[in-house]
Amino acid sequence: MRIVIAGGHGQIALRLERLLAARGDEVAGIIRKAEQADDLREAGAEPVVLDLESASVEEVAERLRGADAAVFAAGAGPGSGAARKDTVDKAAAILFADAAVRAGVRRFLIVSSMGADAGHQGNEIFDVYLRAKGEADDYVRSLDGLDWTILRPGALTDDAGKGLVRLEAHTGRGPVPRDDVAAVLAELVDTPATSGLTLELIAGSAPVSVAVKSVAGN
């Protein structure tokens, strides 16, 4: 498969790139800064320099043409202000989804957040973030041209992944290693039967492949 990942230098994305490349997939990661390219090459991914905050739909679609799947794993990051929650976490996700439709890439995964909700109340930065992620999720769900899966991890940690998770429509809050988020994404890319599902993810007791097969109805 050829898989294009938005936010290709993110902590989850780099882990995902390594997993996909190791199993023989062709991976490209969209990055904002050329100096991040070597990290992607080291992970086995082709770096594609493109700023999703200023690119047009056609420019992004051009990078997506020929792909079998697209993964939105970009984020403004914890140090960013409210404005970038809208331009990255919401607007860039919408742009990437529209570009996937235009490029004919049906399989689409979006890394969202536990608690994402377009109707979330509050004015703190994290409130704005949850609203932005919720609005992006709602938009992706509205697109008939995508076979989408939305993944909403709990509190992300840098603990070594155990490959044991809880993946359900509603898990309740909890932590999850970034390693295991990447492992679940790699499995979801390959499991189109999870299309149309919004899934929460925390650490648990089910092996990743078993957890994905379970939600896919296998």
Short mmCIF file of C-alpha atoms in Angstrom, two decimals:
data_model
loop_
_atom_site.label_atom_id
_atom_site.label_comp_id
_atom_site.label_asym_id
_atom_site.label_seq_id
_atom_site.Cartn_x
_atom_site.Cartn_y
_atom_site.Cartn_z
CA MET A 1 0.00 0.00 0.00
CA ARG A 2 0.97 3.64 -0.43
CA ILE A 3 -0.01 5.67 2.61
CA VAL A 4 0.30 9.46 2.98
CA ILE A 5 0.44 10.89 6.50
CA ALA A 6 -0.27 14.53 7.34
CA GLY A 7 1.79 15.77 10.25
CA GLY A 8 4.54 13.38 9.24
CA HIS A 9 7.02 14.58 11.87
CA GLY A 10 4.64 14.16 14.81
CA GLN A 11 5.43 11.70 17.58
CA ILE A 12 2.70 9.26 16.58
CA ALA A 13 3.33 9.74 12.86
CA LEU A 14 7.05 8.89 13.09
CA ARG A 15 6.20 5.70 14.98
CA LEU A 16 3.54 4.84 12.41
CA GLU A 17 5.93 5.47 9.53
CA ARG A 18 8.44 3.04 11.02
CA LEU A 19 5.79 0.34 11.42
CA LEU A 20 4.39 0.76 7.91
CA ALA A 21 7.81 0.90 6.25
CA ALA A 22 8.97 -2.17 8.19
CA ARG A 23 6.07 -4.22 6.85
CA GLY A 24 6.78 -3.13 3.29
CA ASP A 25 4.30 -0.30 2.72
CA GLU A 26 5.30 2.81 0.79
CA VAL A 27 4.94 5.77 3.13
CA ALA A 28 5.05 9.52 2.56
CA GLY A 29 4.87 12.08 5.34
CA ILE A 30 3.77 15.67 4.82
CA ILE A 31 5.95 18.06 6.84
CA ARG A 32 6.11 21.83 7.21
CA LYS A 33 9.88 22.23 7.60
CA ALA A 34 12.54 20.86 5.25
CA GLU A 35 14.88 20.30 8.19
CA GLN A 36 12.53 17.54 9.42
CA ALA A 37 13.10 15.48 6.27
CA ASP A 38 16.02 13.41 7.57
CA ASP A 39 13.97 12.15 10.52
CA LEU A 40 11.33 10.86 8.10
CA ARG A 41 13.90 9.19 5.87
CA GLU A 42 15.34 7.51 8.95
CA ALA A 43 11.84 6.20 9.74
CA GLY A 44 11.57 4.82 6.20
CA ALA A 45 9.21 7.49 4.87
CA GLU A 46 9.42 9.84 1.91
CA PRO A 47 9.34 13.47 3.14
CA VAL A 48 6.92 15.82 1.38
CA VAL A 49 7.38 19.48 2.32
CA LEU A 50 4.01 21.27 2.25
CA ASP A 51 2.41 23.69 4.71
CA LEU A 52 -1.18 22.59 5.30
CA GLU A 53 -2.01 26.00 6.77
CA SER A 54 -1.36 27.74 3.44
CA ALA A 55 -1.68 25.00 0.76
CA SER A 56 -4.65 24.76 -1.60
CA VAL A 57 -6.86 21.70 -1.86
CA GLU A 58 -5.40 20.96 -5.29
CA GLU A 59 -1.82 21.16 -4.00
CA VAL A 60 -2.60 18.64 -1.28
CA ALA A 61 -4.61 16.43 -3.66
CA GLU A 62 -1.59 16.31 -5.98
CA ARG A 63 0.48 14.78 -3.13
CA LEU A 64 -2.30 12.28 -2.40
CA ARG A 65 -2.90 10.97 -5.92
CA GLY A 66 -2.07 7.30 -6.24
CA ALA A 67 -2.26 6.65 -2.50
CA ASP A 68 -4.29 3.78 -1.05
CA ALA A 69 -4.89 5.52 2.27
CA ALA A 70 -4.46 8.89 3.98
CA VAL A 71 -3.87 9.47 7.69
CA PHE A 72 -4.36 12.86 9.35
CA ALA A 73 -2.00 12.93 12.34
CA ALA A 74 -1.13 16.64 12.33
CA GLY A 75 -1.66 18.88 15.34
CA ALA A 76 -0.83 22.41 16.40
CA GLY A 77 0.85 21.01 19.51
CA PRO A 78 0.51 21.79 23.23
CA GLY A 79 2.46 25.05 23.06
CA SER A 80 0.26 26.66 20.41
CA GLY A 81 -2.45 29.25 20.88
CA ALA A 82 -6.16 29.10 20.13
CA ALA A 83 -5.77 30.44 16.58
CA ARG A 84 -3.66 27.46 15.50
CA LYS A 85 -6.15 24.99 16.95
CA ASP A 86 -8.50 26.33 14.28
CA THR A 87 -5.94 26.52 11.46
CA VAL A 88 -4.31 23.11 12.08
CA ASP A 89 -6.51 20.85 14.19
CA LYS A 90 -9.66 21.92 12.35
CA ALA A 91 -8.92 23.66 9.02
CA ALA A 92 -5.95 21.49 7.99
CA ALA A 93 -7.92 18.32 8.79
CA ILE A 94 -10.81 19.55 6.64
CA LEU A 95 -8.41 20.52 3.84
CA PHE A 96 -6.74 17.09 3.96
CA ALA A 97 -10.12 15.33 3.85
CA ASP A 98 -11.30 17.43 0.89
CA ALA A 99 -8.00 16.73 -0.89
CA ALA A 100 -8.39 12.99 -0.31
CA VAL A 101 -11.85 13.10 -1.89
CA ARG A 102 -10.48 15.07 -4.86
CA ALA A 103 -7.58 12.63 -5.27
CA GLY A 104 -9.87 9.61 -5.06
CA VAL A 105 -8.29 8.24 -1.87
CA ARG A 106 -11.18 6.59 -0.05
CA ARG A 107 -9.48 5.10 3.01
CA PHE A 108 -9.07 7.93 5.51
CA LEU A 109 -7.99 7.84 9.14
CA ILE A 110 -8.00 10.81 11.47
CA VAL A 111 -6.24 10.93 14.83
CA SER A 112 -8.67 12.83 17.03
CA SER A 113 -8.84 13.16 20.80
CA MET A 114 -10.82 11.70 23.65
CA GLY A 115 -13.55 14.24 24.43
CA ALA A 116 -13.51 15.91 21.00
CA ASP A 117 -16.89 17.60 20.57
CA ALA A 118 -17.98 20.48 18.33
CA GLY A 119 -20.36 21.54 21.11
CA HIS A 120 -17.74 21.50 23.88
CA GLN A 121 -18.05 24.54 26.16
CA GLY A 122 -15.31 26.74 27.61
CA ASN A 123 -12.68 29.24 26.52
CA GLU A 124 -9.43 27.68 27.73
CA ILE A 125 -6.95 26.56 25.07
CA PHE A 126 -7.83 22.89 25.62
CA ASP A 127 -11.54 23.70 25.26
CA VAL A 128 -10.83 25.34 21.90
CA TYR A 129 -8.78 22.28 20.92
CA LEU A 130 -11.58 19.82 21.75
CA ARG A 131 -14.06 21.94 19.78
CA ALA A 132 -11.70 22.14 16.78
CA LYS A 133 -11.12 18.38 16.79
CA GLY A 134 -14.85 17.75 17.15
CA GLU A 135 -15.69 20.03 14.23
CA ALA A 136 -13.05 18.32 12.07
CA ASP A 137 -14.45 14.89 12.99
CA ASP A 138 -17.99 15.98 12.14
CA TYR A 139 -16.82 17.26 8.76
CA VAL A 140 -15.02 14.03 7.91
CA ARG A 141 -18.13 12.05 8.86
CA SER A 142 -20.17 14.14 6.40
CA LEU A 143 -18.09 13.14 3.37
CA ASP A 144 -19.57 10.32 1.30
CA GLY A 145 -16.34 10.12 -0.69
CA LEU A 146 -14.35 8.72 2.25
CA ASP A 147 -14.22 5.38 4.02
CA TRP A 148 -13.26 7.06 7.27
CA THR A 149 -12.28 5.83 10.71
CA ILE A 150 -11.85 8.29 13.58
CA LEU A 151 -9.48 7.27 16.38
CA ARG A 152 -9.72 9.07 19.72
CA PRO A 153 -6.83 8.12 22.02
CA GLY A 154 -6.83 8.82 25.73
CA ALA A 155 -3.97 10.58 27.53
CA LEU A 156 -0.84 9.99 25.45
CA THR A 157 2.30 8.71 27.18
CA ASP A 158 5.85 7.92 26.05
CA ASP A 159 5.86 4.60 27.92
CA ALA A 160 7.00 1.63 25.85
CA GLY A 161 4.05 0.11 24.06
CA LYS A 162 2.79 -3.24 25.33
CA GLY A 163 0.60 -4.00 22.32
CA LEU A 164 -2.36 -4.40 24.68
CA VAL A 165 -5.27 -1.99 24.30
CA ARG A 166 -8.94 -1.32 24.80
CA LEU A 167 -10.55 -0.13 21.57
CA GLU A 168 -14.28 0.55 21.65
CA ALA A 169 -16.87 3.18 20.78
CA HIS A 170 -16.66 4.30 24.43
CA THR A 171 -13.82 3.20 26.68
CA GLY A 172 -13.86 5.85 29.39
CA ARG A 173 -10.75 7.89 30.08
CA GLY A 174 -7.30 6.44 30.53
CA PRO A 175 -3.71 6.61 29.31
CA VAL A 176 -2.28 4.97 26.19
CA PRO A 177 1.33 4.82 24.95
CA ARG A 178 2.00 6.54 21.63
CA ASP A 179 3.62 3.27 20.49
CA ASP A 180 0.28 1.51 20.83
CA VAL A 181 -1.64 4.32 19.11
CA ALA A 182 0.67 3.91 16.11
CA ALA A 183 0.24 0.13 16.18
CA VAL A 184 -3.55 0.49 16.17
CA LEU A 185 -3.42 2.97 13.29
CA ALA A 186 -1.25 0.58 11.27
CA GLU A 187 -3.82 -2.16 11.82
CA LEU A 188 -6.78 0.12 11.06
CA VAL A 189 -5.29 1.23 7.74
CA ASP A 190 -5.46 -2.43 6.71
CA THR A 191 -8.98 -2.98 8.05
CA PRO A 192 -11.54 -1.21 5.85
CA ALA A 193 -14.31 -2.97 7.78
CA THR A 194 -13.77 -0.32 10.48
CA SER A 195 -14.97 2.40 8.09
CA GLY A 196 -17.68 4.56 9.58
CA LEU A 197 -16.54 3.98 13.17
CA THR A 198 -15.45 6.50 15.79
CA LEU A 199 -13.29 4.62 18.28
CA GLU A 200 -11.80 5.48 21.65
CA LEU A 201 -8.46 3.94 22.61
CA ILE A 202 -6.76 3.40 25.96
CA ALA A 203 -4.34 0.83 27.35
CA GLY A 204 -6.07 -2.47 28.02
CA SER A 205 -5.73 -6.23 27.82
CA ALA A 206 -6.49 -7.10 24.18
CA PRO A 207 -3.68 -7.52 21.64
CA VAL A 208 -3.88 -4.80 19.00
CA SER A 209 -4.86 -7.13 16.13
CA VAL A 210 -7.56 -8.78 18.26
CA ALA A 211 -8.96 -5.41 19.36
CA VAL A 212 -9.17 -4.16 15.75
CA LYS A 213 -10.74 -7.39 14.49
CA SER A 214 -13.29 -7.19 17.31
CA VAL A 215 -14.51 -3.69 16.39
CA ALA A 216 -14.48 -4.67 12.71
CA GLY A 217 -16.91 -7.46 13.51
CA ASN A 218 -14.48 -10.31 12.83
#
